[in-house]
Amino acid sequence: MNDMTPIAKVQTTLKDWETDQEVRWCPGCGDYAILKAVQRTLPEIGADPAKTVFVSGIGCSSRFPYYVESYGFHTIHGRAPAFATGLKLANPELDVWLVTGDGDGMSIGGNHTMHVLRRNLNTQILLFNNEIYGLTKGQYSPTSRPGTVSPTTPLGSVDRPASPCAFALGAGGRFIARAYDVSKELPSVLKAAHAHQGAAFVEIFQNCIVYNKDVFADFTEKAGAAMGQLWLKHGEPMLFNKGTKGIALDTETLALKVVDVVDGDWQAAGVRVHDEKNRALAHLLVEMPFGPFPMALGVIYDDPRPTFEAAVIEERTRAAAGKTANLAKLLSKGQTWTVSADQA
C-alpha cells in the first residue's frame, strides 16, 4: 500500500505566514515562541499556504489558527482530531496541523487523541503542555504534578499525572518527539514531524507565565540545561552534561541508568546509541523520571507505517472499480413505499 504523493513545495517567507490578527496571549507566554518557531519552519519545509490547515480545539493554544496565514478551524473542546480526520479524508492533499493542549487533548479529548494516533492519520499533532488549565484560570490539568495548588486543588493535587508521550506510544503512535517553547531545536523537531508520513506527535513544554510559571525551569533554564536535557539523535550515543554522563541499559533489571563517561570513552561506560525505531527503548525514555534522569528531548521514536487515509482511499477505489455512479438508482434501491393521499 502506497501513501499519497507528497505535497509540492512552494517558496514563501516568514511574513507570508503572519496574519493581520493581533496575537493575544499573556505577556511572556511560551505560546509566542512556539508560534514563531512554526512560522519560521513552514517556509523551510516548502509548505503551501493554499494547502495548509491548522485545526485546534479549545484552550490558549487553540488560538493558533487565527495567527497563521493559512486555512484554519477553531473547533470544539477535545474534538480537533475528528475534524482533522474529516479534512484528510475529504482532501488528502491538505497538509494538516493539529494544535492542542494538555487539558484539551489529554482530558475531554483523550479519546479522540487516542484514535487519531492508532489510525495513523497523516497529520502533525502539536500538544502544548503547561501542566495547567490556563484559559479557564488555572485549574489543575491531567498533566499537573502531585502537590499542584490550584482553584480546584487548593490543598495540592493528589492525582497521578498523565505522560502525553507515554500515552501516545500506548495508543500506537509511530512518531513521538519532545521539545520546549524557547528551544533552538524546536524547528528541527517540527521538520522531522512534518517529514514523517503518518500521525506525528510532538509534546512541547510551554511556560504558563501566570498560572504555572517556570514549572519546567529545572531543565529549560541555562543553569540546569546541561544536566537536565538529553537531546536524542538517531545513531548517536545518548550523552548529556557536555558528554560527561550518559544513559546505559542495566541488563539485569532491563531499566535505564545514568553512567559517568570518563575521558570521552562512552563505549566503555556502556552508553546506548539512540535507535529511533526501537519502540521498547522509546517507552523507557519517555518514562524516565526527571531528577535522577535528564528529560528526553528530540525525536524519541520514528517508525512509519501506511497511513489511515491511504488505506481508506485504496478501499474506496476497490469498491468503485467497474461501477458507474447512479444516485437515483441508489436512492430507489431496497425497501421503498408510497404514501397515498388517503393514508396521509
mmCIF file with all atom_site columns, C-alpha atoms in Angstrom, residues 150-299:
data_model
loop_
_atom_site.group_PDB
_atom_site.id
_atom_site.type_symbol
_atom_site.label_atom_id
_atom_site.label_alt_id
_atom_site.label_comp_id
_atom_site.label_asym_id
_atom_site.label_entity_id
_atom_site.label_seq_id
_atom_site.pdbx_PDB_ins_code
_atom_site.Cartn_x
_atom_site.Cartn_y
_atom_site.Cartn_z
_atom_site.occupancy
_atom_site.B_iso_or_equiv
_atom_site.pdbx_formal_charge
_atom_site.auth_seq_id
_atom_site.auth_comp_id
_atom_site.auth_asym_id
_atom_site.auth_atom_id
_atom_site.pdbx_PDB_model_num
ATOM 1   C CA . SER A 1 150 ? -4.904 25.494 42.017 1.00 0.00 ? 150 SER A CA 1
ATOM 2   C CA . PRO A 1 151 ? -8.510 26.713 42.398 1.00 0.00 ? 151 PRO A CA 1
ATOM 3   C CA . THR A 1 152 ? -9.688 23.100 42.059 1.00 0.00 ? 152 THR A CA 1
ATOM 4   C CA . THR A 1 153 ? -6.908 21.655 44.240 1.00 0.00 ? 153 THR A CA 1
ATOM 5   C CA . PRO A 1 154 ? -6.408 24.264 46.993 1.00 0.00 ? 154 PRO A CA 1
ATOM 6   C CA . LEU A 1 155 ? -4.612 21.737 49.209 1.00 0.00 ? 155 LEU A CA 1
ATOM 7   C CA . GLY A 1 156 ? -2.491 20.392 46.364 1.00 0.00 ? 156 GLY A CA 1
ATOM 8   C CA . SER A 1 157 ? -3.318 17.839 43.692 1.00 0.00 ? 157 SER A CA 1
ATOM 9   C CA . VAL A 1 158 ? -3.232 14.167 44.689 1.00 0.00 ? 158 VAL A CA 1
ATOM 10  C CA . ASP A 1 159 ? -3.705 12.945 41.100 1.00 0.00 ? 159 ASP A CA 1
ATOM 11  C CA . ARG A 1 160 ? -1.032 10.952 39.318 1.00 0.00 ? 160 ARG A CA 1
ATOM 12  C CA . PRO A 1 161 ? -0.193 12.962 36.180 1.00 0.00 ? 161 PRO A CA 1
ATOM 13  C CA . ALA A 1 162 ? -0.551 11.568 32.680 1.00 0.00 ? 162 ALA A CA 1
ATOM 14  C CA . SER A 1 163 ? 2.500  11.401 30.420 1.00 0.00 ? 163 SER A CA 1
ATOM 15  C CA . PRO A 1 164 ? 1.485  12.605 26.943 1.00 0.00 ? 164 PRO A CA 1
ATOM 16  C CA . CYS A 1 165 ? 4.330  10.797 25.177 1.00 0.00 ? 165 CYS A CA 1
ATOM 17  C CA . ALA A 1 166 ? 3.712  7.545  27.042 1.00 0.00 ? 166 ALA A CA 1
ATOM 18  C CA . PHE A 1 167 ? 0.025  7.900  26.176 1.00 0.00 ? 167 PHE A CA 1
ATOM 19  C CA . ALA A 1 168 ? 0.850  8.466  22.505 1.00 0.00 ? 168 ALA A CA 1
ATOM 20  C CA . LEU A 1 169 ? 3.114  5.421  22.387 1.00 0.00 ? 169 LEU A CA 1
ATOM 21  C CA . GLY A 1 170 ? 0.488  3.296  24.110 1.00 0.00 ? 170 GLY A CA 1
ATOM 22  C CA . ALA A 1 171 ? -2.107 4.439  21.589 1.00 0.00 ? 171 ALA A CA 1
ATOM 23  C CA . GLY A 1 172 ? 0.042  3.152  18.742 1.00 0.00 ? 172 GLY A CA 1
ATOM 24  C CA . GLY A 1 173 ? 1.741  6.402  17.731 1.00 0.00 ? 173 GLY A CA 1
ATOM 25  C CA . ARG A 1 174 ? 4.568  5.909  15.228 1.00 0.00 ? 174 ARG A CA 1
ATOM 26  C CA . PHE A 1 175 ? 6.315  9.260  15.753 1.00 0.00 ? 175 PHE A CA 1
ATOM 27  C CA . ILE A 1 176 ? 6.937  10.639 19.233 1.00 0.00 ? 176 ILE A CA 1
ATOM 28  C CA . ALA A 1 177 ? 9.016  13.737 19.982 1.00 0.00 ? 177 ALA A CA 1
ATOM 29  C CA . ARG A 1 178 ? 9.536  16.342 22.681 1.00 0.00 ? 178 ARG A CA 1
ATOM 30  C CA . ALA A 1 179 ? 10.796 19.905 22.790 1.00 0.00 ? 179 ALA A CA 1
ATOM 31  C CA . TYR A 1 180 ? 10.118 23.096 24.731 1.00 0.00 ? 180 TYR A CA 1
ATOM 32  C CA . ASP A 1 181 ? 8.841  26.505 23.736 1.00 0.00 ? 181 ASP A CA 1
ATOM 33  C CA . VAL A 1 182 ? 12.052 28.558 23.557 1.00 0.00 ? 182 VAL A CA 1
ATOM 34  C CA . SER A 1 183 ? 14.346 25.746 22.451 1.00 0.00 ? 183 SER A CA 1
ATOM 35  C CA . LYS A 1 184 ? 16.541 26.389 19.408 1.00 0.00 ? 184 LYS A CA 1
ATOM 36  C CA . GLU A 1 185 ? 15.951 22.732 18.498 1.00 0.00 ? 185 GLU A CA 1
ATOM 37  C CA . LEU A 1 186 ? 12.161 23.099 18.205 1.00 0.00 ? 186 LEU A CA 1
ATOM 38  C CA . PRO A 1 187 ? 12.186 23.895 14.441 1.00 0.00 ? 187 PRO A CA 1
ATOM 39  C CA . SER A 1 188 ? 14.273 20.785 13.701 1.00 0.00 ? 188 SER A CA 1
ATOM 40  C CA . VAL A 1 189 ? 11.795 18.667 15.669 1.00 0.00 ? 189 VAL A CA 1
ATOM 41  C CA . LEU A 1 190 ? 8.904  20.219 13.732 1.00 0.00 ? 190 LEU A CA 1
ATOM 42  C CA . LYS A 1 191 ? 10.680 19.451 10.442 1.00 0.00 ? 191 LYS A CA 1
ATOM 43  C CA . ALA A 1 192 ? 11.149 15.821 11.456 1.00 0.00 ? 192 ALA A CA 1
ATOM 44  C CA . ALA A 1 193 ? 7.470  15.578 12.416 1.00 0.00 ? 193 ALA A CA 1
ATOM 45  C CA . HIS A 1 194 ? 6.432  17.009 9.055  1.00 0.00 ? 194 HIS A CA 1
ATOM 46  C CA . ALA A 1 195 ? 8.715  14.613 7.156  1.00 0.00 ? 195 ALA A CA 1
ATOM 47  C CA . HIS A 1 196 ? 7.102  11.634 8.894  1.00 0.00 ? 196 HIS A CA 1
ATOM 48  C CA . GLN A 1 197 ? 4.295  10.032 6.886  1.00 0.00 ? 197 GLN A CA 1
ATOM 49  C CA . GLY A 1 198 ? 1.601  9.381  9.474  1.00 0.00 ? 198 GLY A CA 1
ATOM 50  C CA . ALA A 1 199 ? 0.494  10.769 12.825 1.00 0.00 ? 199 ALA A CA 1
ATOM 51  C CA . ALA A 1 200 ? 3.438  12.726 14.239 1.00 0.00 ? 200 ALA A CA 1
ATOM 52  C CA . PHE A 1 201 ? 3.004  13.546 17.948 1.00 0.00 ? 201 PHE A CA 1
ATOM 53  C CA . VAL A 1 202 ? 5.105  16.369 19.414 1.00 0.00 ? 202 VAL A CA 1
ATOM 54  C CA . GLU A 1 203 ? 4.828  17.309 23.083 1.00 0.00 ? 203 GLU A CA 1
ATOM 55  C CA . ILE A 1 204 ? 6.007  20.899 23.602 1.00 0.00 ? 204 ILE A CA 1
ATOM 56  C CA . PHE A 1 205 ? 6.630  22.036 27.168 1.00 0.00 ? 205 PHE A CA 1
ATOM 57  C CA . GLN A 1 206 ? 5.159  25.526 27.386 1.00 0.00 ? 206 GLN A CA 1
ATOM 58  C CA . ASN A 1 207 ? 5.653  28.025 30.187 1.00 0.00 ? 207 ASN A CA 1
ATOM 59  C CA . CYS A 1 208 ? 2.383  29.463 31.529 1.00 0.00 ? 208 CYS A CA 1
ATOM 60  C CA . ILE A 1 209 ? 3.645  32.735 32.928 1.00 0.00 ? 209 ILE A CA 1
ATOM 61  C CA . VAL A 1 210 ? 0.507  33.404 35.004 1.00 0.00 ? 210 VAL A CA 1
ATOM 62  C CA . TYR A 1 211 ? -0.753 30.124 36.459 1.00 0.00 ? 211 TYR A CA 1
ATOM 63  C CA . ASN A 1 212 ? 2.233  27.735 36.412 1.00 0.00 ? 212 ASN A CA 1
ATOM 64  C CA . LYS A 1 213 ? 5.275  29.911 35.978 1.00 0.00 ? 213 LYS A CA 1
ATOM 65  C CA . ASP A 1 214 ? 8.677  28.244 35.497 1.00 0.00 ? 214 ASP A CA 1
ATOM 66  C CA . VAL A 1 215 ? 7.366  24.738 36.222 1.00 0.00 ? 215 VAL A CA 1
ATOM 67  C CA . PHE A 1 216 ? 9.922  23.401 33.705 1.00 0.00 ? 216 PHE A CA 1
ATOM 68  C CA . ALA A 1 217 ? 12.751 25.734 34.746 1.00 0.00 ? 217 ALA A CA 1
ATOM 69  C CA . ASP A 1 218 ? 14.774 22.890 36.292 1.00 0.00 ? 218 ASP A CA 1
ATOM 70  C CA . PHE A 1 219 ? 15.704 21.669 32.826 1.00 0.00 ? 219 PHE A CA 1
ATOM 71  C CA . THR A 1 220 ? 14.843 24.558 30.472 1.00 0.00 ? 220 THR A CA 1
ATOM 72  C CA . GLU A 1 221 ? 16.820 27.318 32.183 1.00 0.00 ? 221 GLU A CA 1
ATOM 73  C CA . LYS A 1 222 ? 20.531 27.686 31.471 1.00 0.00 ? 222 LYS A CA 1
ATOM 74  C CA . ALA A 1 223 ? 21.602 26.672 34.983 1.00 0.00 ? 223 ALA A CA 1
ATOM 75  C CA . GLY A 1 224 ? 20.017 23.227 34.725 1.00 0.00 ? 224 GLY A CA 1
ATOM 76  C CA . ALA A 1 225 ? 20.135 22.608 30.983 1.00 0.00 ? 225 ALA A CA 1
ATOM 77  C CA . ALA A 1 226 ? 23.373 20.601 30.831 1.00 0.00 ? 226 ALA A CA 1
ATOM 78  C CA . MET A 1 227 ? 22.287 18.066 33.460 1.00 0.00 ? 227 MET A CA 1
ATOM 79  C CA . GLY A 1 228 ? 18.588 18.297 32.685 1.00 0.00 ? 228 GLY A CA 1
ATOM 80  C CA . GLN A 1 229 ? 18.430 17.853 28.904 1.00 0.00 ? 229 GLN A CA 1
ATOM 81  C CA . LEU A 1 230 ? 19.104 14.725 26.882 1.00 0.00 ? 230 LEU A CA 1
ATOM 82  C CA . TRP A 1 231 ? 18.814 15.651 23.193 1.00 0.00 ? 231 TRP A CA 1
ATOM 83  C CA . LEU A 1 232 ? 18.396 12.472 21.195 1.00 0.00 ? 232 LEU A CA 1
ATOM 84  C CA . LYS A 1 233 ? 19.901 11.946 17.740 1.00 0.00 ? 233 LYS A CA 1
ATOM 85  C CA . HIS A 1 234 ? 19.381 8.741  15.792 1.00 0.00 ? 234 HIS A CA 1
ATOM 86  C CA . GLY A 1 235 ? 22.584 6.680  15.629 1.00 0.00 ? 235 GLY A CA 1
ATOM 87  C CA . GLU A 1 236 ? 24.399 8.804  18.214 1.00 0.00 ? 236 GLU A CA 1
ATOM 88  C CA . PRO A 1 237 ? 25.261 7.958  21.852 1.00 0.00 ? 237 PRO A CA 1
ATOM 89  C CA . MET A 1 238 ? 22.808 9.216  24.486 1.00 0.00 ? 238 MET A CA 1
ATOM 90  C CA . LEU A 1 239 ? 25.104 11.714 26.210 1.00 0.00 ? 239 LEU A CA 1
ATOM 91  C CA . PHE A 1 240 ? 24.392 14.789 28.322 1.00 0.00 ? 240 PHE A CA 1
ATOM 92  C CA . ASN A 1 241 ? 26.145 17.212 30.676 1.00 0.00 ? 241 ASN A CA 1
ATOM 93  C CA . LYS A 1 242 ? 28.672 18.068 27.936 1.00 0.00 ? 242 LYS A CA 1
ATOM 94  C CA . GLY A 1 243 ? 29.394 14.416 27.310 1.00 0.00 ? 243 GLY A CA 1
ATOM 95  C CA . THR A 1 244 ? 30.413 13.536 30.866 1.00 0.00 ? 244 THR A CA 1
ATOM 96  C CA . LYS A 1 245 ? 27.275 11.474 31.542 1.00 0.00 ? 245 LYS A CA 1
ATOM 97  C CA . GLY A 1 246 ? 25.223 9.078  29.503 1.00 0.00 ? 246 GLY A CA 1
ATOM 98  C CA . ILE A 1 247 ? 22.296 6.678  29.503 1.00 0.00 ? 247 ILE A CA 1
ATOM 99  C CA . ALA A 1 248 ? 23.020 2.942  29.664 1.00 0.00 ? 248 ALA A CA 1
ATOM 100 C CA . LEU A 1 249 ? 20.875 -0.178 29.982 1.00 0.00 ? 249 LEU A CA 1
ATOM 101 C CA . ASP A 1 250 ? 21.049 -2.255 33.157 1.00 0.00 ? 250 ASP A CA 1
ATOM 102 C CA . THR A 1 251 ? 20.962 -5.763 31.703 1.00 0.00 ? 251 THR A CA 1
ATOM 103 C CA . GLU A 1 252 ? 19.783 -7.307 34.988 1.00 0.00 ? 252 GLU A CA 1
ATOM 104 C CA . THR A 1 253 ? 16.774 -5.057 35.569 1.00 0.00 ? 253 THR A CA 1
ATOM 105 C CA . LEU A 1 254 ? 16.227 -4.085 31.905 1.00 0.00 ? 254 LEU A CA 1
ATOM 106 C CA . ALA A 1 255 ? 15.958 -0.483 33.075 1.00 0.00 ? 255 ALA A CA 1
ATOM 107 C CA . LEU A 1 256 ? 17.899 2.600  32.037 1.00 0.00 ? 256 LEU A CA 1
ATOM 108 C CA . LYS A 1 257 ? 20.551 4.080  34.281 1.00 0.00 ? 257 LYS A CA 1
ATOM 109 C CA . VAL A 1 258 ? 22.830 7.133  34.337 1.00 0.00 ? 258 VAL A CA 1
ATOM 110 C CA . VAL A 1 259 ? 26.552 6.402  33.988 1.00 0.00 ? 259 VAL A CA 1
ATOM 111 C CA . ASP A 1 260 ? 29.686 8.545  34.159 1.00 0.00 ? 260 ASP A CA 1
ATOM 112 C CA . VAL A 1 261 ? 31.744 8.926  30.984 1.00 0.00 ? 261 VAL A CA 1
ATOM 113 C CA . VAL A 1 262 ? 35.490 9.203  31.603 1.00 0.00 ? 262 VAL A CA 1
ATOM 114 C CA . ASP A 1 263 ? 37.768 10.842 29.020 1.00 0.00 ? 263 ASP A CA 1
ATOM 115 C CA . GLY A 1 264 ? 35.005 10.740 26.407 1.00 0.00 ? 264 GLY A CA 1
ATOM 116 C CA . ASP A 1 265 ? 35.005 6.930  26.240 1.00 0.00 ? 265 ASP A CA 1
ATOM 117 C CA . TRP A 1 266 ? 31.247 6.449  26.142 1.00 0.00 ? 266 TRP A CA 1
ATOM 118 C CA . GLN A 1 267 ? 31.523 2.904  24.796 1.00 0.00 ? 267 GLN A CA 1
ATOM 119 C CA . ALA A 1 268 ? 33.497 1.765  27.829 1.00 0.00 ? 268 ALA A CA 1
ATOM 120 C CA . ALA A 1 269 ? 30.801 3.308  30.040 1.00 0.00 ? 269 ALA A CA 1
ATOM 121 C CA . GLY A 1 270 ? 28.146 1.252  28.256 1.00 0.00 ? 270 GLY A CA 1
ATOM 122 C CA . VAL A 1 271 ? 26.233 4.262  26.877 1.00 0.00 ? 271 VAL A CA 1
ATOM 123 C CA . ARG A 1 272 ? 23.455 3.273  24.499 1.00 0.00 ? 272 ARG A CA 1
ATOM 124 C CA . VAL A 1 273 ? 23.246 4.562  20.938 1.00 0.00 ? 273 VAL A CA 1
ATOM 125 C CA . HIS A 1 274 ? 19.832 6.041  20.219 1.00 0.00 ? 274 HIS A CA 1
ATOM 126 C CA . ASP A 1 275 ? 17.711 3.992  17.831 1.00 0.00 ? 275 ASP A CA 1
ATOM 127 C CA . GLU A 1 276 ? 14.539 5.902  16.949 1.00 0.00 ? 276 GLU A CA 1
ATOM 128 C CA . LYS A 1 277 ? 12.964 2.737  15.513 1.00 0.00 ? 277 LYS A CA 1
ATOM 129 C CA . ASN A 1 278 ? 13.280 0.838  18.804 1.00 0.00 ? 278 ASN A CA 1
ATOM 130 C CA . ARG A 1 279 ? 9.833  1.013  20.394 1.00 0.00 ? 279 ARG A CA 1
ATOM 131 C CA . ALA A 1 280 ? 10.927 -0.612 23.662 1.00 0.00 ? 280 ALA A CA 1
ATOM 132 C CA . LEU A 1 281 ? 13.681 1.969  24.067 1.00 0.00 ? 281 LEU A CA 1
ATOM 133 C CA . ALA A 1 282 ? 11.193 4.752  23.344 1.00 0.00 ? 282 ALA A CA 1
ATOM 134 C CA . HIS A 1 283 ? 8.965  3.538  26.190 1.00 0.00 ? 283 HIS A CA 1
ATOM 135 C CA . LEU A 1 284 ? 11.930 3.564  28.585 1.00 0.00 ? 284 LEU A CA 1
ATOM 136 C CA . LEU A 1 285 ? 12.969 7.061  27.509 1.00 0.00 ? 285 LEU A CA 1
ATOM 137 C CA . VAL A 1 286 ? 9.557  8.719  27.904 1.00 0.00 ? 286 VAL A CA 1
ATOM 138 C CA . GLU A 1 287 ? 9.111  7.117  31.341 1.00 0.00 ? 287 GLU A CA 1
ATOM 139 C CA . MET A 1 288 ? 12.448 8.306  32.753 1.00 0.00 ? 288 MET A CA 1
ATOM 140 C CA . PRO A 1 289 ? 11.672 10.275 35.933 1.00 0.00 ? 289 PRO A CA 1
ATOM 141 C CA . PHE A 1 290 ? 13.167 13.747 35.812 1.00 0.00 ? 290 PHE A CA 1
ATOM 142 C CA . GLY A 1 291 ? 15.587 14.351 38.655 1.00 0.00 ? 291 GLY A CA 1
ATOM 143 C CA . PRO A 1 292 ? 17.563 11.165 38.722 1.00 0.00 ? 292 PRO A CA 1
ATOM 144 C CA . PHE A 1 293 ? 17.387 11.293 34.903 1.00 0.00 ? 293 PHE A CA 1
ATOM 145 C CA . PRO A 1 294 ? 17.515 14.137 32.376 1.00 0.00 ? 294 PRO A CA 1
ATOM 146 C CA . MET A 1 295 ? 14.469 14.989 30.253 1.00 0.00 ? 295 MET A CA 1
ATOM 147 C CA . ALA A 1 296 ? 14.483 13.067 26.956 1.00 0.00 ? 296 ALA A CA 1
ATOM 148 C CA . LEU A 1 297 ? 14.053 15.591 24.135 1.00 0.00 ? 297 LEU A CA 1
ATOM 149 C CA . GLY A 1 298 ? 14.106 15.498 20.350 1.00 0.00 ? 298 GLY A CA 1
ATOM 150 C CA . VAL A 1 299 ? 12.835 12.634 18.198 1.00 0.00 ? 299 VAL A CA 1
#
